[in-house]
């Protein structure tokens, strides 16, 4: 890992605007200090009114090291035994062509698999020329949504369709905000400022979470729920509010579909069930029900943490449905804080040239390792390209992913900014630019602002933007179609509409809130309507019933196979796995455990321990804390393999076969473990 990184070269400081592209809902505007073509300091800027000059410590501390530190990839390389040797770009492209061609000549183009996700969220870097290339090649396609966020998206869409929800800034008009399964100070920082305004105006904030997170300490009510039981709480609240006769019957009749079925289904859960199943007190339950009944404008913010159990999709639907039953839509401050990025009219089919998408097999990204290792398949995988992704650090069943990428019959090419655990397993490595080194345009999945960024430094070494790498690959493969000649400006202009100008000419250092400063121009059940088959909020979903037998939210009780449940939330050092190779993540990762569980095992605070189950073992440093509940342990996600003496991280303990109720999404939190002294 990086040691003693020097971020202070001498010379004139240039201060330039940029945007943070990482996998986070906030997509902050940045102000970057540059000296002699080096990023030396990164701060927040006021260009984006929502992020308003504030950025997380992760970005401020680690970006200069990420760009210029010892893990940075600066030249194409090929594997020679256990080492890597620098090669020219021409040689590297020839090697990729040879590796892909060997696979396709033996088994056809579907023997090539792109293994990518969402490292950068700029529209060009995340998915443009790369998808054009793999569509043209005829490669196997990936369904990436099940890895993270797709379950929440499917649950939201089942209720509202593609209609955007409330931007977080609009919640300043709420008098009750429920934060459900979202550690916002770590993963949605700027919403904390909104909550302060809510409380300052006399409103209330409720946090529902398995852990007493920082925001819980600043809330009016905290419900420490047992992981995976949120759907029971949501349904029981609906039943209780119905029993009290406080539902908004007029709104329900006009704007919802399937309310009778939903309420009949919810009636199976009582307050006693909440106490027994969710481990929430009767008093706390009734306090929350009272506040929901009294609220004039209620906002519900549901995090992705909620989706990561067998009942994950159901839990999200049950939480979001409370607003519909109470008539909490159709005015400022009343609604679900989600999908506000959908206010931006992105034209991704055009950007990615979806018309060229082949009729190829589609693999759930969670099954990628299993598919690679299946050598008896009619079309076995012969070549993989890992980019915008660190699958070793982020996929469940980590040991199997390592085995897959090391398989002697599979050619693996990697493209990344840093030498990650995944890049170390590749046969050829192509060095990618950071977003500080190329043009891009940004929407957000957490707010409604559009921003554009231009390079603040020249590419480091021989690194190239994703778009240029795939242009060169297309040329090497003889793909001469005009779509592979598009410049980055032309790609930006194909990425979205509705800005009042060409996206490539959108002014730097500014942002535009689509739908109004706080989304006041697009409010569900007022100025816009749900884009569902019924045109209403669908409390019962025929679509989910036909596809997943999940038309109504259902609780799935997963039996514990070991004494502790493992929860892997966001880290305060990394954004997912990004920055995992920087000095902030040096050393052993932390395991958080309740004092009763530590005492029962004879363990003490600060001790090195082994977290284990039948899939593997990980060494960690124990932090004894009453912020967690007995029977549940917490380890931040995204650590790299060298943080553990076993060479594995907590992802090695999570089964890739643990799935939730919608879209075969990952049920990360249905993982059961135990702990012993190292």
XYZ file of C-alpha atoms in Angstrom:
678
model
C 0.000 0.000 0.000
C 0.962 3.638 -0.369
C 3.426 5.063 2.142
C 4.669 8.620 2.693
C 2.896 9.979 -0.375
C 4.084 13.494 -1.329
C 1.218 15.730 -2.450
C 3.080 19.050 -2.398
C 5.220 19.689 -5.482
C 6.493 23.244 -5.824
C 5.168 25.754 -8.318
C 2.206 27.889 -9.287
C -1.188 26.671 -8.073
C -4.023 26.521 -10.580
C -7.512 26.102 -9.139
C -9.802 24.312 -11.587
C -13.391 23.016 -11.459
C -14.292 19.335 -11.587
C -16.902 16.807 -10.487
C -16.626 13.667 -8.336
C -17.544 10.627 -10.478
C -17.528 7.905 -7.832
C -20.342 5.479 -7.031
C -22.139 7.724 -4.538
C -25.523 9.455 -4.810
C -24.137 12.945 -4.180
C -21.936 13.567 -7.287
C -20.244 16.582 -5.721
C -18.842 19.600 -7.497
C -15.108 19.920 -6.850
C -12.421 22.575 -6.770
C -8.997 21.107 -7.598
C -5.547 22.530 -6.886
C -3.072 21.627 -9.643
C 0.695 22.219 -9.519
C 2.935 21.141 -12.390
C 0.348 18.703 -13.800
C -0.280 17.156 -10.381
C -3.492 17.137 -8.380
C -2.400 18.366 -4.965
C -5.640 19.180 -3.186
C -9.333 18.497 -3.701
C -12.077 20.547 -2.046
C -15.784 20.996 -2.514
C -17.045 23.857 -4.662
C -20.287 25.794 -4.617
C -21.086 25.060 -8.270
C -23.667 22.486 -7.261
C -26.202 24.088 -4.922
C -27.017 20.750 -3.300
C -23.452 19.675 -2.445
C -22.656 23.330 -1.645
C -18.910 23.253 -1.133
C -18.809 20.201 1.145
C -17.174 16.882 0.269
C -16.455 13.730 2.242
C -13.126 13.131 3.919
C -12.588 10.094 1.698
C -12.345 12.209 -1.437
C -10.434 15.060 0.182
C -7.809 12.788 1.707
C -7.300 10.123 -0.941
C -7.779 11.608 -4.407
C -4.262 13.065 -4.865
C -2.757 9.738 -3.809
C -5.199 7.817 -6.017
C -4.131 9.882 -9.033
C -0.373 10.010 -8.449
C 0.466 7.392 -5.818
C 2.459 4.186 -6.169
C -0.575 2.066 -7.083
C -1.303 4.175 -10.173
C -1.151 2.292 -13.480
C 0.714 4.390 -16.037
C 1.745 2.011 -18.851
C 0.299 -1.038 -20.636
C 1.669 -4.278 -19.206
C 1.631 -8.007 -19.867
C 2.065 -10.871 -17.455
C 5.382 -12.687 -17.501
C 5.208 -15.478 -14.933
C 4.287 -13.890 -11.612
C 5.392 -10.419 -12.693
C 4.294 -7.741 -15.163
C 6.389 -6.294 -17.949
C 5.776 -2.942 -19.631
C 4.733 -3.077 -23.289
C 3.641 -0.531 -25.880
C 0.015 0.254 -26.550
C 0.327 -1.444 -29.941
C 1.653 -4.620 -28.326
C -1.048 -4.553 -25.685
C -3.831 -4.161 -28.239
C -2.334 -7.005 -30.281
C -2.371 -9.226 -27.193
C -6.020 -8.375 -26.475
C -6.923 -9.060 -30.095
C -5.119 -12.402 -30.006
C -6.721 -13.434 -26.701
C -10.237 -12.509 -27.762
C -9.762 -14.031 -31.220
C -8.604 -17.338 -29.755
C -11.766 -17.503 -27.668
C -14.132 -16.500 -30.459
C -12.550 -18.839 -33.011
C -13.028 -21.762 -30.634
C -16.490 -21.038 -29.231
C -17.900 -17.922 -30.906
C -18.154 -14.316 -29.722
C -20.231 -15.149 -26.633
C -17.112 -16.771 -25.170
C -15.963 -13.193 -24.447
C -17.390 -11.580 -21.294
C -17.056 -7.946 -20.209
C -16.903 -7.845 -16.401
C -17.696 -4.228 -15.590
C -19.805 -2.302 -13.138
C -19.862 1.358 -12.049
C -16.447 2.554 -10.915
C -16.887 5.980 -12.543
C -20.353 7.506 -12.935
C -19.576 9.892 -15.762
C -21.836 8.918 -18.628
C -18.942 8.466 -21.068
C -16.623 6.530 -18.770
C -19.329 4.341 -17.260
C -20.897 3.087 -20.463
C -20.547 4.434 -23.991
C -17.845 3.357 -26.457
C -17.152 0.227 -24.401
C -20.692 -1.085 -24.817
C -20.665 -0.232 -28.500
C -17.528 -2.377 -28.794
C -18.897 -5.398 -26.932
C -22.271 -5.179 -28.709
C -20.478 -5.164 -32.068
C -18.287 -8.054 -30.981
C -21.365 -10.090 -30.010
C -20.048 -10.802 -26.509
C -21.957 -12.270 -23.587
C -23.971 -9.559 -21.858
C -24.114 -8.899 -18.113
C -27.119 -7.992 -16.014
C -25.294 -5.713 -13.561
C -28.227 -4.546 -11.460
C -28.329 -7.500 -9.023
C -24.918 -6.589 -7.570
C -26.162 -3.410 -5.896
C -29.065 -0.984 -6.201
C -31.064 -2.985 -8.721
C -33.421 -4.428 -6.128
C -34.212 -0.964 -4.795
C -34.720 0.221 -8.369
C -37.072 -2.660 -9.150
C -39.034 -2.071 -5.943
C -39.359 1.656 -6.645
C -40.364 1.071 -10.270
C -43.010 -1.456 -9.232
C -44.717 1.342 -7.314
C -44.040 4.414 -9.468
C -42.668 3.226 -12.809
C -39.912 5.369 -14.291
C -41.334 8.557 -12.773
C -38.693 10.388 -10.705
C -39.085 10.693 -6.964
C -38.309 13.524 -4.580
C -34.821 15.103 -4.654
C -33.288 15.133 -1.162
C -33.125 18.935 -1.054
C -36.943 19.100 -1.176
C -37.175 17.439 2.227
C -36.567 20.846 3.860
C -40.344 21.170 3.447
C -41.009 17.949 5.398
C -42.086 17.827 9.017
C -41.266 14.109 9.317
C -38.347 12.362 7.601
C -37.754 8.630 7.918
C -34.203 7.464 7.190
C -34.605 3.751 6.638
C -31.501 1.582 6.143
C -29.183 4.377 5.003
C -26.046 5.525 6.832
C -26.217 8.970 5.309
C -23.201 10.496 7.053
C -21.011 7.901 5.308
C -22.881 7.319 2.051
C -25.157 10.342 1.458
C -23.414 13.145 3.327
C -25.282 16.212 2.092
C -28.661 14.954 3.233
C -27.477 15.562 6.807
C -27.648 19.304 6.170
C -31.258 18.935 5.001
C -32.137 17.031 8.177
C -30.648 19.779 10.324
C -32.942 22.261 8.577
C -35.930 19.965 9.144
C -35.257 19.762 12.886
C -34.459 23.476 13.115
C -37.933 24.175 11.695
C -39.559 21.903 14.278
C -39.769 18.758 12.161
C -38.833 15.253 13.270
C -36.243 12.783 12.016
C -36.591 9.028 12.515
C -33.766 6.548 11.879
C -34.486 2.850 11.347
C -31.262 0.850 11.183
C -29.604 -2.252 12.677
C -26.822 -0.013 14.033
C -26.862 3.179 16.062
C -25.288 5.212 13.288
C -24.158 8.809 13.768
C -27.423 10.173 12.362
C -29.346 8.101 14.914
C -27.669 10.101 17.659
C -29.072 13.263 16.071
C -32.569 11.884 15.450
C -35.801 12.281 17.376
C -36.442 8.530 17.338
C -34.165 5.570 16.643
C -35.491 2.076 15.977
C -32.701 -0.504 16.084
C -34.236 -3.173 13.906
C -33.081 -6.765 13.466
C -31.487 -7.099 9.984
C -33.815 -8.500 7.332
C -37.088 -7.863 9.186
C -37.938 -4.382 7.861
C -40.861 -5.648 5.772
C -42.610 -6.785 8.954
C -42.308 -3.306 10.435
C -43.560 -1.676 7.233
C -46.579 -3.954 6.944
C -47.400 -3.719 10.648
C -47.339 0.085 10.453
C -49.734 -0.033 7.499
C -52.059 -2.329 9.441
C -51.895 -0.180 12.580
C -52.586 3.061 10.717
C -55.498 1.367 8.932
C -56.870 0.119 12.271
C -56.696 3.664 13.634
C -58.668 4.963 10.648
C -56.062 7.569 9.710
C -55.263 6.478 6.150
C -55.981 9.084 3.464
C -58.890 7.261 1.834
C -59.438 9.910 -0.833
C -55.833 9.744 -1.989
C -55.808 5.949 -1.798
C -58.921 5.722 -3.987
C -57.624 8.215 -6.562
C -53.940 7.400 -6.734
C -53.303 3.798 -5.681
C -53.866 0.383 -7.206
C -54.329 -2.759 -5.100
C -54.812 -1.071 -1.724
C -57.441 -3.545 -0.528
C -55.205 -6.518 -1.269
C -52.261 -4.754 0.329
C -54.066 -3.872 3.553
C -55.612 -7.320 3.864
C -52.134 -8.799 3.499
C -50.601 -6.358 5.988
C -53.216 -7.213 8.638
C -51.419 -10.492 9.412
C -48.757 -8.550 11.377
C -49.481 -7.179 14.846
C -47.521 -5.010 17.238
C -46.554 -8.196 19.061
C -45.006 -9.505 15.834
C -42.926 -6.349 15.529
C -41.652 -6.793 19.082
C -40.826 -10.466 18.545
C -39.518 -10.427 14.971
C -38.035 -6.946 14.567
C -36.845 -6.510 18.184
C -38.476 -3.085 18.395
C -40.330 -2.068 21.539
C -44.074 -1.566 21.553
C -43.578 2.008 22.751
C -41.237 2.905 19.891
C -43.623 1.349 17.367
C -46.583 3.377 18.605
C -44.496 6.550 18.791
C -43.592 6.158 15.113
C -47.194 5.386 14.177
C -48.339 8.518 16.053
C -45.847 10.699 14.200
C -46.781 9.249 10.814
C -50.444 9.870 11.560
C -49.756 13.477 12.570
C -47.336 14.396 9.768
C -48.349 17.097 7.322
C -45.503 16.340 4.888
C -43.633 13.052 5.313
C -40.504 12.130 3.372
C -39.161 8.569 3.323
C -35.529 7.895 2.406
C -34.773 4.212 1.862
C -31.146 3.129 1.472
C -29.691 0.219 -0.473
C -28.872 -1.470 2.823
C -32.507 -2.467 3.029
C -32.334 -4.554 -0.146
C -29.574 -6.891 1.040
C -31.652 -9.692 2.535
C -34.054 -12.338 1.295
C -36.993 -9.942 1.805
C -35.092 -6.916 0.512
C -37.409 -5.906 -2.314
C -40.440 -6.447 -0.099
C -38.920 -4.304 2.649
C -38.364 -1.398 0.293
C -41.871 -1.657 -1.147
C -43.390 -1.773 2.349
C -41.410 1.267 3.496
C -42.250 3.308 0.407
C -45.927 2.270 0.410
C -46.593 4.061 3.700
C -46.428 7.424 1.918
C -49.108 6.338 -0.555
C -51.432 5.008 2.143
C -51.128 8.259 4.095
C -51.555 10.506 1.040
C -47.999 11.753 1.452
C -47.427 12.688 -2.187
C -48.529 15.562 -4.372
C -47.005 18.488 -2.473
C -43.625 19.810 -1.448
C -41.890 17.695 1.169
C -44.253 14.734 0.826
C -42.854 11.758 -1.039
C -40.131 9.171 -1.433
C -36.542 10.414 -1.669
C -35.374 8.241 -4.554
C -34.685 8.244 -8.294
C -34.549 12.040 -8.594
C -31.758 11.559 -11.128
C -34.477 10.313 -13.474
C -35.504 13.947 -13.952
C -32.521 14.190 -16.303
C -33.458 13.005 -19.795
C -30.569 10.654 -20.467
C -30.517 9.128 -23.942
C -28.459 6.068 -23.091
C -29.757 3.932 -25.948
C -28.270 6.459 -28.342
C -25.058 6.864 -26.345
C -24.489 3.112 -26.179
C -25.923 2.361 -29.628
C -28.344 -0.143 -28.156
C -29.624 -0.968 -31.649
C -26.421 -2.969 -32.082
C -27.061 -5.064 -28.957
C -26.690 -8.701 -29.921
C -29.165 -11.469 -29.220
C -26.685 -12.979 -26.788
C -26.946 -14.760 -23.474
C -27.312 -12.509 -20.445
C -25.488 -13.473 -17.255
C -26.420 -12.230 -13.795
C -23.233 -10.482 -12.648
C -23.406 -12.446 -9.388
C -22.979 -15.630 -11.416
C -19.927 -14.376 -13.312
C -17.394 -16.526 -11.451
C -19.607 -19.605 -11.691
C -20.071 -19.105 -15.446
C -16.341 -18.601 -16.009
C -15.541 -21.783 -14.094
C -18.120 -23.880 -15.944
C -15.844 -25.501 -18.524
C -18.560 -27.925 -19.678
C -20.882 -25.195 -20.986
C -21.855 -25.185 -24.662
C -20.083 -21.829 -24.918
C -17.454 -21.659 -22.172
C -15.924 -18.302 -21.328
C -12.531 -17.995 -22.993
C -11.790 -14.309 -22.414
C -12.810 -11.718 -19.812
C -12.270 -7.965 -19.712
C -12.390 -6.406 -16.254
C -12.940 -2.631 -16.289
C -14.742 -0.002 -14.190
C -14.800 -2.727 -11.580
C -12.816 -4.535 -8.897
C -14.713 -7.836 -8.696
C -12.277 -9.452 -6.253
C -13.059 -6.722 -3.711
C -16.778 -6.365 -4.368
C -18.316 -9.714 -5.375
C -19.610 -12.313 -2.939
C -17.770 -15.644 -2.789
C -14.435 -13.923 -3.253
C -12.371 -17.106 -3.348
C -14.392 -18.388 -6.295
C -13.914 -15.099 -8.161
C -10.150 -15.299 -7.625
C -10.190 -18.882 -8.870
C -12.176 -17.867 -11.955
C -9.842 -15.031 -12.924
C -6.845 -17.315 -12.428
C -8.216 -20.139 -14.580
C -5.537 -21.235 -17.066
C -8.033 -21.540 -19.936
C -9.333 -17.976 -19.558
C -7.551 -14.945 -20.995
C -8.107 -11.920 -18.735
C -7.485 -8.324 -19.728
C -7.872 -5.566 -17.162
C -8.358 -1.839 -17.520
C -8.115 0.357 -14.435
C -6.551 3.389 -12.789
C -4.876 1.449 -9.957
C -3.228 -1.923 -9.454
C -6.157 -3.534 -7.662
C -6.517 -7.109 -6.458
C -8.377 -7.838 -9.687
C -5.720 -6.277 -11.929
C -3.077 -8.477 -10.278
C -4.825 -11.525 -11.780
C -4.873 -10.250 -15.380
C -2.792 -11.332 -18.382
C -2.775 -7.847 -19.924
C -3.362 -4.509 -18.174
C -4.470 -1.320 -19.941
C -3.958 1.900 -17.924
C -7.052 4.096 -17.658
C -7.301 7.816 -16.913
C -8.920 9.197 -13.820
C -11.791 11.596 -14.438
C -9.339 14.458 -13.770
C -7.738 13.587 -17.122
C -10.678 13.411 -19.555
C -13.962 15.044 -20.516
C -17.255 13.748 -19.177
C -20.781 14.755 -18.265
C -22.594 13.797 -15.089
C -26.098 13.269 -13.915
C -26.565 11.725 -10.477
C -28.603 8.926 -9.017
C -29.109 10.893 -5.790
C -30.092 14.393 -6.940
C -31.366 16.238 -9.999
C -28.324 18.312 -11.057
C -26.338 18.014 -14.304
C -22.625 18.934 -14.387
C -19.756 18.689 -16.859
C -16.029 18.247 -16.258
C -12.962 18.777 -18.424
C -9.402 17.595 -17.782
C -7.549 19.452 -15.044
C -4.305 17.594 -15.790
C -2.896 15.734 -18.783
C -3.112 11.928 -18.706
C -0.627 10.435 -16.261
C 1.975 8.364 -18.100
C 0.424 6.559 -21.058
C -3.022 6.227 -19.501
C -6.042 6.850 -21.725
C -9.745 7.564 -21.218
C -12.074 4.580 -21.495
C -13.552 6.023 -24.661
C -10.172 6.190 -26.406
C -9.165 2.721 -25.213
C -12.256 1.225 -26.797
C -11.852 3.294 -29.967
C -8.400 1.774 -30.316
C -9.695 -1.705 -29.589
C -12.434 -1.251 -32.187
C -9.853 -0.173 -34.773
C -7.605 -3.137 -33.920
C -10.559 -5.488 -34.435
C -11.364 -3.862 -37.783
C -14.635 -2.271 -36.669
C -14.951 0.633 -39.085
C -18.529 1.739 -38.435
C -19.049 5.483 -37.841
C -20.162 4.853 -34.245
C -16.554 4.044 -33.349
C -15.295 7.352 -34.736
C -17.396 9.526 -32.411
C -15.379 12.038 -30.382
C -15.969 12.588 -26.689
C -17.833 15.809 -27.474
C -20.081 13.911 -29.870
C -20.660 11.212 -27.255
C -21.661 13.836 -24.695
C -24.113 15.322 -27.170
C -25.645 11.858 -27.587
C -25.979 11.294 -23.836
C -28.859 13.581 -22.807
C -31.316 16.254 -23.884
C -33.176 19.051 -22.141
C -30.244 21.263 -21.188
C -31.109 24.055 -23.596
C -27.703 23.638 -25.249
C -25.387 20.922 -26.461
C -24.164 18.900 -23.473
C -20.582 19.305 -24.740
C -21.005 23.088 -24.392
C -22.476 22.990 -20.887
C -20.414 25.502 -18.882
C -17.772 24.133 -16.550
C -17.979 24.967 -12.858
C -21.784 25.166 -12.937
C -24.732 22.835 -12.479
C -28.311 22.803 -13.678
C -31.104 21.394 -11.497
C -33.518 19.643 -13.853
C -37.074 19.976 -12.582
C -36.291 22.988 -10.414
C -33.900 23.784 -7.587
C -35.519 21.246 -5.277
C -37.580 19.312 -7.811
C -40.601 21.526 -7.290
C -41.546 21.317 -10.978
C -41.960 17.531 -10.980
C -43.996 16.198 -8.058
C -45.644 12.773 -8.213
C -49.458 12.887 -8.091
C -49.402 16.624 -8.855
C -47.462 17.759 -11.923
C -46.412 14.218 -12.922
C -48.101 10.847 -12.588
C -46.796 7.347 -11.881
C -45.560 5.690 -15.078
C -47.122 2.340 -14.184
C -49.590 0.263 -16.227
C -52.462 1.588 -14.100
C -51.156 5.157 -13.976
C -51.325 4.859 -10.187
C -49.013 3.868 -7.340
C -49.209 0.083 -7.515
C -49.376 -1.318 -3.995
C -50.112 -4.658 -5.619
C -47.885 -5.332 -8.619
C -49.099 -7.739 -11.280
C -45.668 -7.477 -12.896
C -43.778 -8.567 -9.778
C -46.319 -11.297 -9.155
C -45.887 -12.730 -12.647
C -42.080 -12.568 -12.562
C -41.217 -13.291 -8.925
C -44.460 -14.254 -7.162
C -43.936 -11.027 -5.220
C -46.981 -8.933 -6.021
C -47.288 -8.120 -2.319
C -44.360 -7.611 0.093
C -43.634 -10.881 1.875
C -41.347 -11.635 4.796
C -38.878 -14.481 4.260
C -37.388 -15.730 7.518
C -33.876 -17.010 6.799
C -32.708 -19.455 9.496
C -29.382 -18.537 11.075
C -26.763 -21.204 10.485
C -24.268 -19.581 12.858
C -24.635 -17.375 15.899
C -23.801 -14.003 14.316
C -25.240 -12.091 11.346
C -22.669 -10.229 9.254
C -23.542 -6.744 7.973
C -21.095 -5.041 5.577
C -21.970 -1.326 5.324
C -20.138 1.491 3.543
C -16.713 2.464 4.815
C -15.650 5.893 6.034
C -12.295 5.291 4.267
C -13.419 4.129 0.824
C -16.197 4.575 -1.694
C -17.021 0.917 -2.183
C -13.559 -0.472 -3.087
C -12.186 2.758 -4.602
C -9.304 4.139 -2.492
C -8.767 0.667 -1.017
C -5.123 0.870 -2.063
C -4.577 4.308 -0.524
C -2.920 4.946 2.820
C -6.219 5.689 4.581
C -7.049 1.989 4.194
C -3.659 0.720 5.357
C -3.648 -1.972 7.990
C -6.123 -4.481 9.302
C -9.856 -3.780 8.877
C -12.198 -3.433 11.858
C -14.910 -5.772 13.156
C -17.570 -4.146 15.346
C -19.234 -6.371 17.965
C -21.537 -5.930 20.953
C -19.934 -6.305 24.414
C -22.126 -9.308 25.283
C -20.962 -11.221 22.196
C -17.327 -10.336 22.886
C -17.594 -11.402 26.521
C -19.225 -14.703 25.585
C -16.196 -15.493 23.400
C -13.558 -14.192 25.799
C -12.577 -11.414 23.397
C -11.426 -7.884 24.202
C -11.384 -4.552 22.413
C -8.450 -4.079 20.008
C -7.686 -7.793 19.820
C -6.901 -9.487 16.513
C -9.678 -11.953 15.700
C -10.718 -14.384 12.992
C -14.144 -13.998 11.412
C -15.139 -17.282 9.790
C -17.745 -19.577 8.317
C -17.699 -22.547 5.967
C -16.532 -20.374 3.035
C -13.386 -18.933 4.567
C -11.597 -16.956 7.260
C -10.632 -13.282 7.596
C -8.417 -11.604 10.182
C -9.723 -8.347 11.646
C -9.243 -5.996 14.584
C -12.035 -6.159 17.151
C -13.917 -3.020 18.149
C -16.303 -3.663 21.032
C -19.224 -1.240 20.842
C -22.778 -1.004 22.127
C -23.765 0.857 18.955
C -24.431 -2.583 17.470
C -26.971 -5.075 18.723
C -26.184 -8.525 20.125
C -26.005 -11.216 17.470
C -24.945 -8.839 14.682
C -21.409 -7.857 13.666
C -20.361 -5.099 11.267
C -17.356 -4.978 8.918
C -17.043 -2.136 6.343
C -17.127 -3.322 2.742
C -14.541 -2.688 0.033
C -11.287 -3.610 1.810
C -8.476 -5.069 -0.296
C -7.008 -8.510 0.261
C -3.755 -7.438 1.895
C -5.660 -6.094 4.906
C -6.133 -9.690 6.106
C -3.471 -12.260 6.900
C -5.574 -14.877 5.114
C -5.479 -12.934 1.851
C -9.274 -12.771 1.842
C -11.788 -10.126 2.908
C -15.316 -10.415 4.295
C -16.635 -10.910 0.766
C -15.137 -14.395 0.934
C -17.689 -15.256 3.645
C -20.731 -14.176 1.593
C -22.361 -16.778 -0.626
C -22.992 -15.778 -4.231
C -26.092 -17.978 -4.066
C -27.788 -15.901 -1.334
C -30.430 -13.992 -3.268
C -33.304 -11.723 -2.442
C -36.895 -11.714 -3.622
C -36.523 -9.442 -6.676
C -34.272 -9.727 -9.770
C -32.058 -12.359 -8.104
C -30.248 -9.572 -6.271
C -27.498 -10.211 -3.754
C -28.639 -10.923 -0.193
C -25.338 -9.902 1.386
C -26.780 -9.600 4.890
C -28.066 -13.178 4.985
C -24.529 -14.179 5.936
C -23.884 -15.991 9.199
C -20.500 -16.178 10.882
C -18.658 -16.652 14.130
C -15.569 -15.073 15.672
C -12.596 -16.475 17.544
C -9.276 -15.208 18.778
C -6.566 -15.102 16.102
